[in-house]
Tab-separated table of C-alpha atoms in Angstrom:
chain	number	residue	atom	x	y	z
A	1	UNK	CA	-30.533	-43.864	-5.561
A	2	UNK	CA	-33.854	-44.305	-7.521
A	3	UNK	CA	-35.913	-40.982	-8.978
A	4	UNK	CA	-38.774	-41.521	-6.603
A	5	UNK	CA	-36.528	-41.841	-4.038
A	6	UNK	CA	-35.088	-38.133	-5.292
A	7	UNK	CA	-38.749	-36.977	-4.762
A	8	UNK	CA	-39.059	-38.062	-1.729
A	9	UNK	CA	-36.490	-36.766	-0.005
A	10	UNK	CA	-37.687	-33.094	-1.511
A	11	UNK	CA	-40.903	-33.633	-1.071
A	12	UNK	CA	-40.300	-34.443	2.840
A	13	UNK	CA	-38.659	-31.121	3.281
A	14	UNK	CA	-41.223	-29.389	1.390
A	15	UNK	CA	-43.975	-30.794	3.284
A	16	UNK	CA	-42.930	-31.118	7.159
A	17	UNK	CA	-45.225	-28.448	8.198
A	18	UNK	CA	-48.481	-29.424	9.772
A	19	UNK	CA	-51.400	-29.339	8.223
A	20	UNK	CA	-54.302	-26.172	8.179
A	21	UNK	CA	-56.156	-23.916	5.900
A	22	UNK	CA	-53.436	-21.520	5.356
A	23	UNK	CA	-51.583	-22.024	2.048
A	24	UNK	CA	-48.421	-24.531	2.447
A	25	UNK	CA	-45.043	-22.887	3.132
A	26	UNK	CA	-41.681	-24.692	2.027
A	27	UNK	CA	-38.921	-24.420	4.645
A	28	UNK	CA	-36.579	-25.593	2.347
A	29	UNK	CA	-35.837	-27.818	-1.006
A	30	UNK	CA	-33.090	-30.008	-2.360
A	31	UNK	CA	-31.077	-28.160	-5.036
A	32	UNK	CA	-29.106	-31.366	-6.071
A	33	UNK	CA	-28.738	-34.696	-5.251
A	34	UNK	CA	-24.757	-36.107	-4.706
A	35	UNK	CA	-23.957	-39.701	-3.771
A	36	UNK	CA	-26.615	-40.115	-0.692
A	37	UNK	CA	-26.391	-36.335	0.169
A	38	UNK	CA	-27.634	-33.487	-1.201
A	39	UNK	CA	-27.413	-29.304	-1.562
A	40	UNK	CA	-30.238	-27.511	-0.207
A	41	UNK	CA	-32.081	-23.908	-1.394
A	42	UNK	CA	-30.616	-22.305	1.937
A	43	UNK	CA	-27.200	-23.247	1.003
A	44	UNK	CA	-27.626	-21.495	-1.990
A	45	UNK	CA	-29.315	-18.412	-0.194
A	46	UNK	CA	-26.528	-18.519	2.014
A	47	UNK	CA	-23.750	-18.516	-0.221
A	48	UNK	CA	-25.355	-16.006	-2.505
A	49	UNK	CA	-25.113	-13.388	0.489
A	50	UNK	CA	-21.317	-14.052	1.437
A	51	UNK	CA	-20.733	-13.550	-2.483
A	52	UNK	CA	-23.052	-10.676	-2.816
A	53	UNK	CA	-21.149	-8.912	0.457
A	54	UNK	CA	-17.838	-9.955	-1.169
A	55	UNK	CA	-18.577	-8.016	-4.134
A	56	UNK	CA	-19.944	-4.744	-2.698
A	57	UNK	CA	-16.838	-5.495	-0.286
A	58	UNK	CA	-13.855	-5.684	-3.450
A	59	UNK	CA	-15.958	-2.984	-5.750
A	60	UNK	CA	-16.677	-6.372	-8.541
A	61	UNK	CA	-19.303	-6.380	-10.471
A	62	UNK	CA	-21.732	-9.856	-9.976
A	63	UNK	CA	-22.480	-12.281	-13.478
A	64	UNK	CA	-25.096	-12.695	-14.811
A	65	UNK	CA	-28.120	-14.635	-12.122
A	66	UNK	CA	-27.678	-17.424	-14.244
A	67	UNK	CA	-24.089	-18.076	-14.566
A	68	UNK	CA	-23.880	-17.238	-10.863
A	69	UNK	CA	-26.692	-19.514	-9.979
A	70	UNK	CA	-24.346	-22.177	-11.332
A	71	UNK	CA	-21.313	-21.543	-10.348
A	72	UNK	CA	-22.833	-21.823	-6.561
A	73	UNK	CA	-24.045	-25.066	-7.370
A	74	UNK	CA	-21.056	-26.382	-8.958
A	75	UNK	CA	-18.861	-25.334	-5.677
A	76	UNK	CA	-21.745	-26.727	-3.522
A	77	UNK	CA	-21.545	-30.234	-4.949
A	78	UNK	CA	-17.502	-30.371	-4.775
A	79	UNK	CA	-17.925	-29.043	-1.319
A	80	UNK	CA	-20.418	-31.849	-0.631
A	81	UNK	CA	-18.604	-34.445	-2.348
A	82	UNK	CA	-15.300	-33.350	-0.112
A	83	UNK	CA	-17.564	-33.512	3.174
A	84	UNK	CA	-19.050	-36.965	2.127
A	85	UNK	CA	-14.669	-38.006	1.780
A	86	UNK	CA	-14.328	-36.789	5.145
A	87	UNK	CA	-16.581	-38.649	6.475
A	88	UNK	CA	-15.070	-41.737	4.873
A	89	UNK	CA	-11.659	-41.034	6.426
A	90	UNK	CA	-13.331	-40.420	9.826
A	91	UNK	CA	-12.304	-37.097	9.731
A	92	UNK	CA	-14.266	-34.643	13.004
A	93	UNK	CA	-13.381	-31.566	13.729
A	94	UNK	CA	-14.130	-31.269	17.647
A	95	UNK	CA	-14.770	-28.037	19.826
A	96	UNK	CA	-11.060	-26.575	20.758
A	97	UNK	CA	-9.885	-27.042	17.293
A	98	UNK	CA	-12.651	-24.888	16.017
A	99	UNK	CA	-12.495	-22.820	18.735
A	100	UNK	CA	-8.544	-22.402	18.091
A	101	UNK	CA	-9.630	-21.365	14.256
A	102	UNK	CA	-11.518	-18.831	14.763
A	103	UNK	CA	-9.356	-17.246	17.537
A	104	UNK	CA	-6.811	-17.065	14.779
A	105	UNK	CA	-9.016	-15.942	12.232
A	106	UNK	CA	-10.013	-12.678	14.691
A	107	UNK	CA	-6.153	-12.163	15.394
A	108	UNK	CA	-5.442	-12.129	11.639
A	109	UNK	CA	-8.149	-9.738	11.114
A	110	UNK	CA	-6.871	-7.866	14.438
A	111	UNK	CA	-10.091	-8.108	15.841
A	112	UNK	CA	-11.115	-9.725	19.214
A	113	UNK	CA	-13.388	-12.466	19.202
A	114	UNK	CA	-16.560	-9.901	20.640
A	115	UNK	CA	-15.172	-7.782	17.556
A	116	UNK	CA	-15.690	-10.941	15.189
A	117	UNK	CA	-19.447	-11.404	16.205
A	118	UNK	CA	-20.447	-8.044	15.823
A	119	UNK	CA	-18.795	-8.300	12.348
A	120	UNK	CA	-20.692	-11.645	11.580
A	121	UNK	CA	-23.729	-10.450	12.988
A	122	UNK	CA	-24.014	-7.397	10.795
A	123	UNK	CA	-23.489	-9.341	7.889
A	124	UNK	CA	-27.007	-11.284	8.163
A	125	UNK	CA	-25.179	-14.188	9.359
A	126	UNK	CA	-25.330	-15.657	13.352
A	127	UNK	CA	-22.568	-16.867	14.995
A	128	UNK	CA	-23.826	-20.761	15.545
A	129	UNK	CA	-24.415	-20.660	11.164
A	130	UNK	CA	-20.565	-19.163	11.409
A	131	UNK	CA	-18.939	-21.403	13.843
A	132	UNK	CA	-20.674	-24.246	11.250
A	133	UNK	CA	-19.039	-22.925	8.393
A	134	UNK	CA	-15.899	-22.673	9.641
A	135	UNK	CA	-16.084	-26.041	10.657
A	136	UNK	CA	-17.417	-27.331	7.254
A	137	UNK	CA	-14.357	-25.408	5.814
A	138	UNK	CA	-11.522	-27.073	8.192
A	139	UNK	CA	-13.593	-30.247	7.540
A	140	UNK	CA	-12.632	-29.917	3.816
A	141	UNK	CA	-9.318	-28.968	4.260
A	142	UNK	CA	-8.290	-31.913	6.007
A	143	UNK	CA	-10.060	-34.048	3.361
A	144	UNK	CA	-8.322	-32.523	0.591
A	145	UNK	CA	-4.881	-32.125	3.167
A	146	UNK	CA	-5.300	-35.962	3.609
A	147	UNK	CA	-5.787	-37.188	-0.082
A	148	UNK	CA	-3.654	-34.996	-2.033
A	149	UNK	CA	-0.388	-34.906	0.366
A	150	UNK	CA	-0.598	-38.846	-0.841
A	151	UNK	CA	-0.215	-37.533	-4.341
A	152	UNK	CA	2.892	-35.493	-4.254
A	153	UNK	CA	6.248	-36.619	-4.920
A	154	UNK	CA	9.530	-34.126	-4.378
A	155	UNK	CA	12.799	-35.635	-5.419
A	156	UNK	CA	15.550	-33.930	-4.030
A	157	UNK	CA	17.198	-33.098	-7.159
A	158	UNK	CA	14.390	-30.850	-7.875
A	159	UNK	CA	14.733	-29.230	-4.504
A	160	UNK	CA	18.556	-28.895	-5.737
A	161	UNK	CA	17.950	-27.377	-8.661
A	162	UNK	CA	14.881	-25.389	-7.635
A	163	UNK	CA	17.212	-23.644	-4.539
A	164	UNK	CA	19.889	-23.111	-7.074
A	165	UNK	CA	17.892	-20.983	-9.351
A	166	UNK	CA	16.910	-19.391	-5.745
A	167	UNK	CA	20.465	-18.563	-5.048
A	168	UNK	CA	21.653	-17.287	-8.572
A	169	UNK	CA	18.697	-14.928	-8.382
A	170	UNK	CA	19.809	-13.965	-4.613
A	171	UNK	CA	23.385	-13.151	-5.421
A	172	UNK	CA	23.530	-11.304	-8.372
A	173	UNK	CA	23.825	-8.373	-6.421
A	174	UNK	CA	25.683	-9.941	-3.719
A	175	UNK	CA	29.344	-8.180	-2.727
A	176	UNK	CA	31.828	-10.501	-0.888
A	177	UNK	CA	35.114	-9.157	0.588
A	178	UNK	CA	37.809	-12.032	0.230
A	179	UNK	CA	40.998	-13.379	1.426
A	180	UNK	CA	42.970	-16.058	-0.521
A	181	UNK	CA	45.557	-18.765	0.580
A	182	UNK	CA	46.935	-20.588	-2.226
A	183	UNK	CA	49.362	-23.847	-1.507
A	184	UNK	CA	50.951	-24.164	-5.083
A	185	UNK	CA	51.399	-28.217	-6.081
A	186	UNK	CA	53.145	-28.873	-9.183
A	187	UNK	CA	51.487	-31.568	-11.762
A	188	UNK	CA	54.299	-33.751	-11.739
A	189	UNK	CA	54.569	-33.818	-8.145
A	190	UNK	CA	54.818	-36.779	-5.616
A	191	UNK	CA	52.491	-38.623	-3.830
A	192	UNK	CA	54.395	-37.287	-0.705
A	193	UNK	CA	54.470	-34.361	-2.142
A	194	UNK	CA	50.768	-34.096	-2.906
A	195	UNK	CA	49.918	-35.944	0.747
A	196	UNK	CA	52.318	-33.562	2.344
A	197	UNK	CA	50.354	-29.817	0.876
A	198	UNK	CA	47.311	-31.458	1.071
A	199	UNK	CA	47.683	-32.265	4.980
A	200	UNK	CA	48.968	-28.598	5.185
A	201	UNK	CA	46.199	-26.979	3.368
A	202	UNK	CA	43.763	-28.746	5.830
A	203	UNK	CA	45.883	-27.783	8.948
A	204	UNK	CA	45.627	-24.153	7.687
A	205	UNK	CA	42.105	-24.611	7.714
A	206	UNK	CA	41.998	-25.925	11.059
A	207	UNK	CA	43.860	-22.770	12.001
A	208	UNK	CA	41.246	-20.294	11.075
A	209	UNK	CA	38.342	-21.966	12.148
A	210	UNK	CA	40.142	-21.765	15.797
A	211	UNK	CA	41.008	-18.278	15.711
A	212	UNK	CA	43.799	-17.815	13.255
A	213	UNK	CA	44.543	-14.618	11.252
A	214	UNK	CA	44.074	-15.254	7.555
A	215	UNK	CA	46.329	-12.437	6.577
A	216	UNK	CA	49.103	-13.875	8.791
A	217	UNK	CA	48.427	-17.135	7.231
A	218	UNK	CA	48.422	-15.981	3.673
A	219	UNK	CA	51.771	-13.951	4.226
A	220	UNK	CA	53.583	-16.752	5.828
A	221	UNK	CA	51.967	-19.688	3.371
A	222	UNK	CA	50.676	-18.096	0.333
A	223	UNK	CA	51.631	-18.405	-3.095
A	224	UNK	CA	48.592	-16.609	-4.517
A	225	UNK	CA	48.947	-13.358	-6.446
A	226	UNK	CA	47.954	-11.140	-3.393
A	227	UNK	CA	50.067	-13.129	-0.997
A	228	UNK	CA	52.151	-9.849	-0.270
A	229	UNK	CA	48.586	-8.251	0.869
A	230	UNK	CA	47.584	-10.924	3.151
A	231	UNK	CA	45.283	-12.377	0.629
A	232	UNK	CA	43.269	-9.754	0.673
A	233	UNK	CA	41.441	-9.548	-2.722
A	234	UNK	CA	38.441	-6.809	-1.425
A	235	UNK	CA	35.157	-6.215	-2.618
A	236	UNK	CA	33.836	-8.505	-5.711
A	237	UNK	CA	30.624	-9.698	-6.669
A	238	UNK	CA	29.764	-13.496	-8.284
A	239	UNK	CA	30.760	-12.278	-12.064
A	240	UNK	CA	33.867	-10.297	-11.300
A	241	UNK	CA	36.034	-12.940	-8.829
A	242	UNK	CA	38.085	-15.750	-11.044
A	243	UNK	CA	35.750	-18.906	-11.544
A	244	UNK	CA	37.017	-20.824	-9.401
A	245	UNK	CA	36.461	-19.018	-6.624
A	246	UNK	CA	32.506	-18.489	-7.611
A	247	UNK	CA	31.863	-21.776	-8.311
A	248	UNK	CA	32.600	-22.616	-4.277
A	249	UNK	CA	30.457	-19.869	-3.024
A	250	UNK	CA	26.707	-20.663	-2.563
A	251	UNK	CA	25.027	-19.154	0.176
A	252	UNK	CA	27.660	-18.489	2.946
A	253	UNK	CA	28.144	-15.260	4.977
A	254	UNK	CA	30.337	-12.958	7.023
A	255	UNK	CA	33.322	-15.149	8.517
A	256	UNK	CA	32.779	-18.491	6.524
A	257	UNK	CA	35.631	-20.955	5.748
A	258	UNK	CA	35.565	-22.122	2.042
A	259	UNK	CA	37.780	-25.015	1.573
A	260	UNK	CA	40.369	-26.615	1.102
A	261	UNK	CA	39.484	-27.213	-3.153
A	262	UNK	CA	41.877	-28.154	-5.664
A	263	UNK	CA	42.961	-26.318	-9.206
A	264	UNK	CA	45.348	-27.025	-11.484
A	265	UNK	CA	47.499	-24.658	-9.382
A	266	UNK	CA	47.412	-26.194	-6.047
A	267	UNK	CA	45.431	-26.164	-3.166
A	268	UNK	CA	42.858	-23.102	-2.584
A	269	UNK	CA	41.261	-21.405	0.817
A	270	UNK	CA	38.841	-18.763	0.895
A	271	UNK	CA	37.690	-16.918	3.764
A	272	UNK	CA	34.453	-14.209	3.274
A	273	UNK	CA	35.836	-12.002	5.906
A	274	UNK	CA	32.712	-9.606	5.060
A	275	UNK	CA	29.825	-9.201	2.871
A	276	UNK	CA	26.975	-6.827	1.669
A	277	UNK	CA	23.466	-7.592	0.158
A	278	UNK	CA	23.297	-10.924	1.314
A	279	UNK	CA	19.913	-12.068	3.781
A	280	UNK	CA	21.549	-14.271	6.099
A	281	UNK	CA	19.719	-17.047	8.462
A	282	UNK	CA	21.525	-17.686	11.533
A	283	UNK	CA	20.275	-19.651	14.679
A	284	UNK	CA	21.476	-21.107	17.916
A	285	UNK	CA	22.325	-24.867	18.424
A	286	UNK	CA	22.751	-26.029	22.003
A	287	UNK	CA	25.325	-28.852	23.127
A	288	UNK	CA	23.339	-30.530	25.780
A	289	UNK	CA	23.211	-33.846	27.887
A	290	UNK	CA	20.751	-35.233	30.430
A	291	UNK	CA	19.396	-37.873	32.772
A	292	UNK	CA	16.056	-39.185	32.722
A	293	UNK	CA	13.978	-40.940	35.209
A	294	UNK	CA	10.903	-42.149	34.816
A	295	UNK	CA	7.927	-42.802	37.413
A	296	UNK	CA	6.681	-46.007	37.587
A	297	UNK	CA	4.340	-48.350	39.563
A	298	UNK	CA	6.713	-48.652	42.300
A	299	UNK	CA	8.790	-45.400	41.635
A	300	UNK	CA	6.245	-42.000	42.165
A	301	UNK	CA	6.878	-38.115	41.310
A	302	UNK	CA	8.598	-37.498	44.471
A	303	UNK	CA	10.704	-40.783	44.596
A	304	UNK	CA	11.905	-39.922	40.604
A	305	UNK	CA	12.755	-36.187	42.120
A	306	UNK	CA	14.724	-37.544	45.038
A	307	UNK	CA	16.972	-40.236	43.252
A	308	UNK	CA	17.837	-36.893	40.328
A	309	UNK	CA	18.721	-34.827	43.627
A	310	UNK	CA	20.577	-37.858	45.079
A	311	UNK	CA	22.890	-37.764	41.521
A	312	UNK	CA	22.513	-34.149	41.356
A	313	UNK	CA	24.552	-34.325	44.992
A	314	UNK	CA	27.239	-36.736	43.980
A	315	UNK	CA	28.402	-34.808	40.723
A	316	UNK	CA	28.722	-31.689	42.871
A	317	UNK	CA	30.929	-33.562	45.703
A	318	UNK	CA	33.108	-35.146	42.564
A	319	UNK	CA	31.867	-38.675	43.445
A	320	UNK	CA	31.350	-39.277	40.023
A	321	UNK	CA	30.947	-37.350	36.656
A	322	UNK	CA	27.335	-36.763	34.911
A	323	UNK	CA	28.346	-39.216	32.189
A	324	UNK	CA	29.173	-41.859	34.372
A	325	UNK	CA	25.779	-41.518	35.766
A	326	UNK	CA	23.903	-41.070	32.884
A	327	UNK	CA	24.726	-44.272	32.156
A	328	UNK	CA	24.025	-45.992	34.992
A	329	UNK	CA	20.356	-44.675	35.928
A	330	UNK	CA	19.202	-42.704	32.725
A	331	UNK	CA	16.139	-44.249	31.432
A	332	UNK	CA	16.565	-42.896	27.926
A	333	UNK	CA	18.375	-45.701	26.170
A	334	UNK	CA	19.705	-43.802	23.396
A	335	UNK	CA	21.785	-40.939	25.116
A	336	UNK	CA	22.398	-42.739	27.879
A	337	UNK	CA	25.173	-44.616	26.179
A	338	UNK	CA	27.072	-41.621	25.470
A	339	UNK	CA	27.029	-40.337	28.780
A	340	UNK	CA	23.532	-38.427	28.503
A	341	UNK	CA	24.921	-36.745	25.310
A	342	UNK	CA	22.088	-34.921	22.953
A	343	UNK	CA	24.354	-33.334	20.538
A	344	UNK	CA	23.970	-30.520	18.593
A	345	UNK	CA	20.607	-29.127	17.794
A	346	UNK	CA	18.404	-26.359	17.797
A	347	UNK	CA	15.684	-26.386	20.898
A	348	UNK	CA	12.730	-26.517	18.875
A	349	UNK	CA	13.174	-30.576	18.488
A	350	UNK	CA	12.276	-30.890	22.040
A	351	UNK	CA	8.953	-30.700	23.577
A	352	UNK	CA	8.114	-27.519	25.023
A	353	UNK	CA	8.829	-28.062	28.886
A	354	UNK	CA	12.674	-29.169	27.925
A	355	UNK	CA	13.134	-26.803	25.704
A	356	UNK	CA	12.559	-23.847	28.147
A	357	UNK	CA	14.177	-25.214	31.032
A	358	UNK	CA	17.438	-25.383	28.114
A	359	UNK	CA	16.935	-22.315	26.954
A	360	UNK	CA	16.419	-20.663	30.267
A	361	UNK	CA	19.872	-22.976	31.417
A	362	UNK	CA	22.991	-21.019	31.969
A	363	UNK	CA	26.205	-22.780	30.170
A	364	UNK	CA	27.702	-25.438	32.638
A	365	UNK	CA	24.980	-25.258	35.165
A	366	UNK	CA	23.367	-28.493	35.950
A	367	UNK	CA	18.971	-27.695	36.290
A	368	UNK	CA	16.988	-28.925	39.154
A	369	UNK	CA	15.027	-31.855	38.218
A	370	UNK	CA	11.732	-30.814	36.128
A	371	UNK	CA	9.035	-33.022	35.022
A	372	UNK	CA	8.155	-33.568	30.840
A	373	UNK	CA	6.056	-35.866	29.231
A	374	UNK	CA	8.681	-38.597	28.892
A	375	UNK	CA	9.501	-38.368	33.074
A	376	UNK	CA	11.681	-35.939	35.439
A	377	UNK	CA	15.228	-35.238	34.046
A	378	UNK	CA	18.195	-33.263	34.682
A	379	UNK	CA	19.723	-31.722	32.452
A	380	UNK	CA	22.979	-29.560	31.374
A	381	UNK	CA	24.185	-26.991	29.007
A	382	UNK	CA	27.502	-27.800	27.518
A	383	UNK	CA	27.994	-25.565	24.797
A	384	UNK	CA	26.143	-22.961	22.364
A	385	UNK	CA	26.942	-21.967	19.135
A	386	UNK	CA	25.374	-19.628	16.173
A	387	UNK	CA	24.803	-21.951	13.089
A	388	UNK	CA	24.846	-20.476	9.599
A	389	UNK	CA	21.794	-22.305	7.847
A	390	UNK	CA	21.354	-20.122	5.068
A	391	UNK	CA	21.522	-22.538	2.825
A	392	UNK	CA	18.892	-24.489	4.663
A	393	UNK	CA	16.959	-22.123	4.487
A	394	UNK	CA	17.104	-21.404	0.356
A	395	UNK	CA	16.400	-25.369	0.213
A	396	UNK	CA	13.894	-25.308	2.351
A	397	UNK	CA	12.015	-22.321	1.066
A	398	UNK	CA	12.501	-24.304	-2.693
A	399	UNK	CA	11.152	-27.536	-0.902
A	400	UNK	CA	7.720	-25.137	0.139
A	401	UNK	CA	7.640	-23.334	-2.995
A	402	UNK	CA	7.413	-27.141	-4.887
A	403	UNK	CA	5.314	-28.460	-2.824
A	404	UNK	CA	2.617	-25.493	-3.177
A	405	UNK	CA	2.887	-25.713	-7.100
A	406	UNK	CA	2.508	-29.618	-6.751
A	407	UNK	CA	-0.480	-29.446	-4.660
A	408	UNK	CA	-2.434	-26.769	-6.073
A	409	UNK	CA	-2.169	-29.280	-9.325
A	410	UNK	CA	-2.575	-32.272	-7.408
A	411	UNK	CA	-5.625	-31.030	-5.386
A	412	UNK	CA	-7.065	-29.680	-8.748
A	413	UNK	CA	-6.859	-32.863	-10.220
A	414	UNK	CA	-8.440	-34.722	-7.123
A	415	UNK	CA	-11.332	-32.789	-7.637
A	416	UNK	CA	-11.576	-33.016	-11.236
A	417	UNK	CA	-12.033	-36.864	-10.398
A	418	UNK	CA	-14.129	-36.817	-7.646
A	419	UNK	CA	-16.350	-34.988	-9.271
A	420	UNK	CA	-16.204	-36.948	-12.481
A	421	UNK	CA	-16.907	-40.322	-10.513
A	422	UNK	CA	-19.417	-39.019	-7.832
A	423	UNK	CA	-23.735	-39.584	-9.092
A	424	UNK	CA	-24.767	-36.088	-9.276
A	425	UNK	CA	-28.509	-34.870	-9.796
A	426	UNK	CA	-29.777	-31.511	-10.460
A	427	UNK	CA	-33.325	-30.453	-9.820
A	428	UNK	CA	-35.514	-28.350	-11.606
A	429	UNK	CA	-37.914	-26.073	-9.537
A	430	UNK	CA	-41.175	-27.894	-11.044
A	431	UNK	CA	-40.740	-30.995	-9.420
């Protein structure tokens, strides 16, 4: 873009108002010129206010008019430059998602939305210049969102070692109450020998996951030194249990099974039969299967509804089982081979009609048939459970706090170069 092209562009603004005797007025002038855009006067005005009511707002004293005058600038032009990217990537953002926005903004502020206009509107501002900036704003953020996710790369043994800082920190002042089996193998043993405590160590195991007693188990199996007290080895923390025992124990809480591991000794199994201190993240995963059937040109609604009642009917009169059915009409290819089967999961993986009508669904109680986005299904509760995910929850909150660091250094470094390759004009008020 040429100089006299520069002028022009100012001196159009400058000049659209018609012509008479009284003394010309500008309506408005280009600040600075960026790629084929530019920053005008009333951007600057309008900035200058929100920073000026920010001040008085946070009690901070204002720089200098000089220094402020371009620091404005400055974040104009990178706020420019990030509009002109979104462009590029076709990036809009329409009516309902601004509208969505600001609702949120108002509930955050614990306004309602006639709440948040008066508020605007007594800062100088009116709402259509608000509902603009917002949208500028989301505009950016999806720009910047879009380029510098690109940028970021998380292996997962720095999520390892990030969560287990995160859990070190977490349980120093952690108490666990314990209970001990010990199966005692002998170096010099067999390889039946070995096989034979190793296959009892895991059968133990099996045991108290279904209910056993540990302190029956430890009396009857034990060779460990509190054998004669059921295992019991009460309250330690991380530092004061032998090593062997801490180096098993990560995140785990009231009622989790720790092994079988090996020592030198033998065979080990801990149980936490209680603990103190520790913030535990539990959730519910639901065993579920279903059948779905999906409308087509020469199925409708009402003929998908009457073929799930049809099945719905023969599983109740024992003509054949839901899995043998699921099979046969379910149009969802891969649970339909195992007899409709889900599996375990939480109900947030499915979309929102499904998962209420689950988590509504009484255990063993077949639904009527209800209508998602894939179709009309059926569906059946098989089994709940409460999950421990603690630990996914440590890695996961390591995986966030990783990716924040990375992108606040990535997206500073984006900038940095857009800026650096973007044409850039400032202009002078005698122009």
């Amino acid at each position: 873009m040429n100089k006299w092209s520069h002028a022009l562009i100012t001196g159009v603004l400058v000049l659209l108002t018609p012509f008479s005797h009284a003394a010309p007025k500008e309506l408005d002038r280009v600040v600075a010129v960026v790629n084929d855009g530019v920053v005008l006067n009333s951007d600057m005005e309008a900035m200058r206010r929100t920073v000026t009511l920010n001040a008085q707002q946070n009690e901070r004293q204002l720089p200098p008019a000089s220094v402020l005058e371009e620091q404005m600038r400055e974040r104009l032009i990178v706020e420019e430059l990030q509009l002109q990217e979104a462009k590029r990537l076709g990036i809009q953002i329409d009516d309902s998602q601004l509208q969505q926005a600001i609702t949120n903004i108002a509930k955050e502020q614990s306004l309602s939305l006639d709440e948040l206009r008066k508020q605007v509107s007594a800062q100088g501002t009116s709402w259509a210049q608000y509902r603009e900036q917002v949208r500028r704003e989301l505009t950016i953020s999806e720009a910047r969102n879009a380029q510098v996710r690109r940028r970021i790369s998380i292996l997962p043994q720095e999520v390892e070692s990030l969560a287990k800082q995160l859990n070190e920190q977490q349980l120093q002042k952690v108490r666990y109450k314990l209970s001990h089996i010990q199966l005692k193998l002998d170096d010099d043993a067999d390889k039946a020998t070995r096989d034979a405590v190793k296959k009892q160590a895991f059968e133990l195991v099996d045991k108290l996951r279904h209910g056993g007693k540990v302190a029956d188990l430890a009396m009857a199996y034990s060779k460990g030194p509190k054998a004669l007290d059921g295992g019991d080895w009460g309250w330690l923390r991380l530092e004061e249990m032998p090593t062997i025992f801490a180096d098993q124990i990560s995140n785990q809480g009231k009622g989790a099974i720790i092994g079988p591991f090996r020592s030198g000794v033998g065979y080990h199994i801990l149980k936490i039969t209680d603990v103190e201190g520790l913030e535990t993240v539990a959730v519910t995963e639901v065993k579920a299967r279903h059948i779905l059937i999906k409308p087509s040109i020469v199925l409708s609604d009402k003929g998908a509804q009457k073929e799930l009642n049809d099945i719905i009917a023969q599983i109740k009169r024992g003509d054949q089982s839901f899995a043998d059915l699921a099979k046969q009409y379910s149009d969802d290819p891969g649970s339909a081979v195992n007899g409709g089967d889900l599996g375990w999961s939480t109900t947030d993986v499915y979309v929102p009609a499904f998962k209420a009508k689950v988590d509504a669904l009484p255990q063993g109680q077949i639904s009527e048939p209800f209508k998602t986005v894939h179709g009309w299904h059926i569906v059946e509760v098989t089994d709940r459970r409460e999950v421990d995910k603690t630990d996914a929850a440590v890695k996961n909150r390591a995986y966030r706090m990783l990716f924040n660091r990375k992108f606040n250094e990535e997206a500073q470094a984006w900038l940095q170069e857009l800026r650096a390759g973007a044409y850039v004009e400032v202009l002078g008020d005698d122009r």
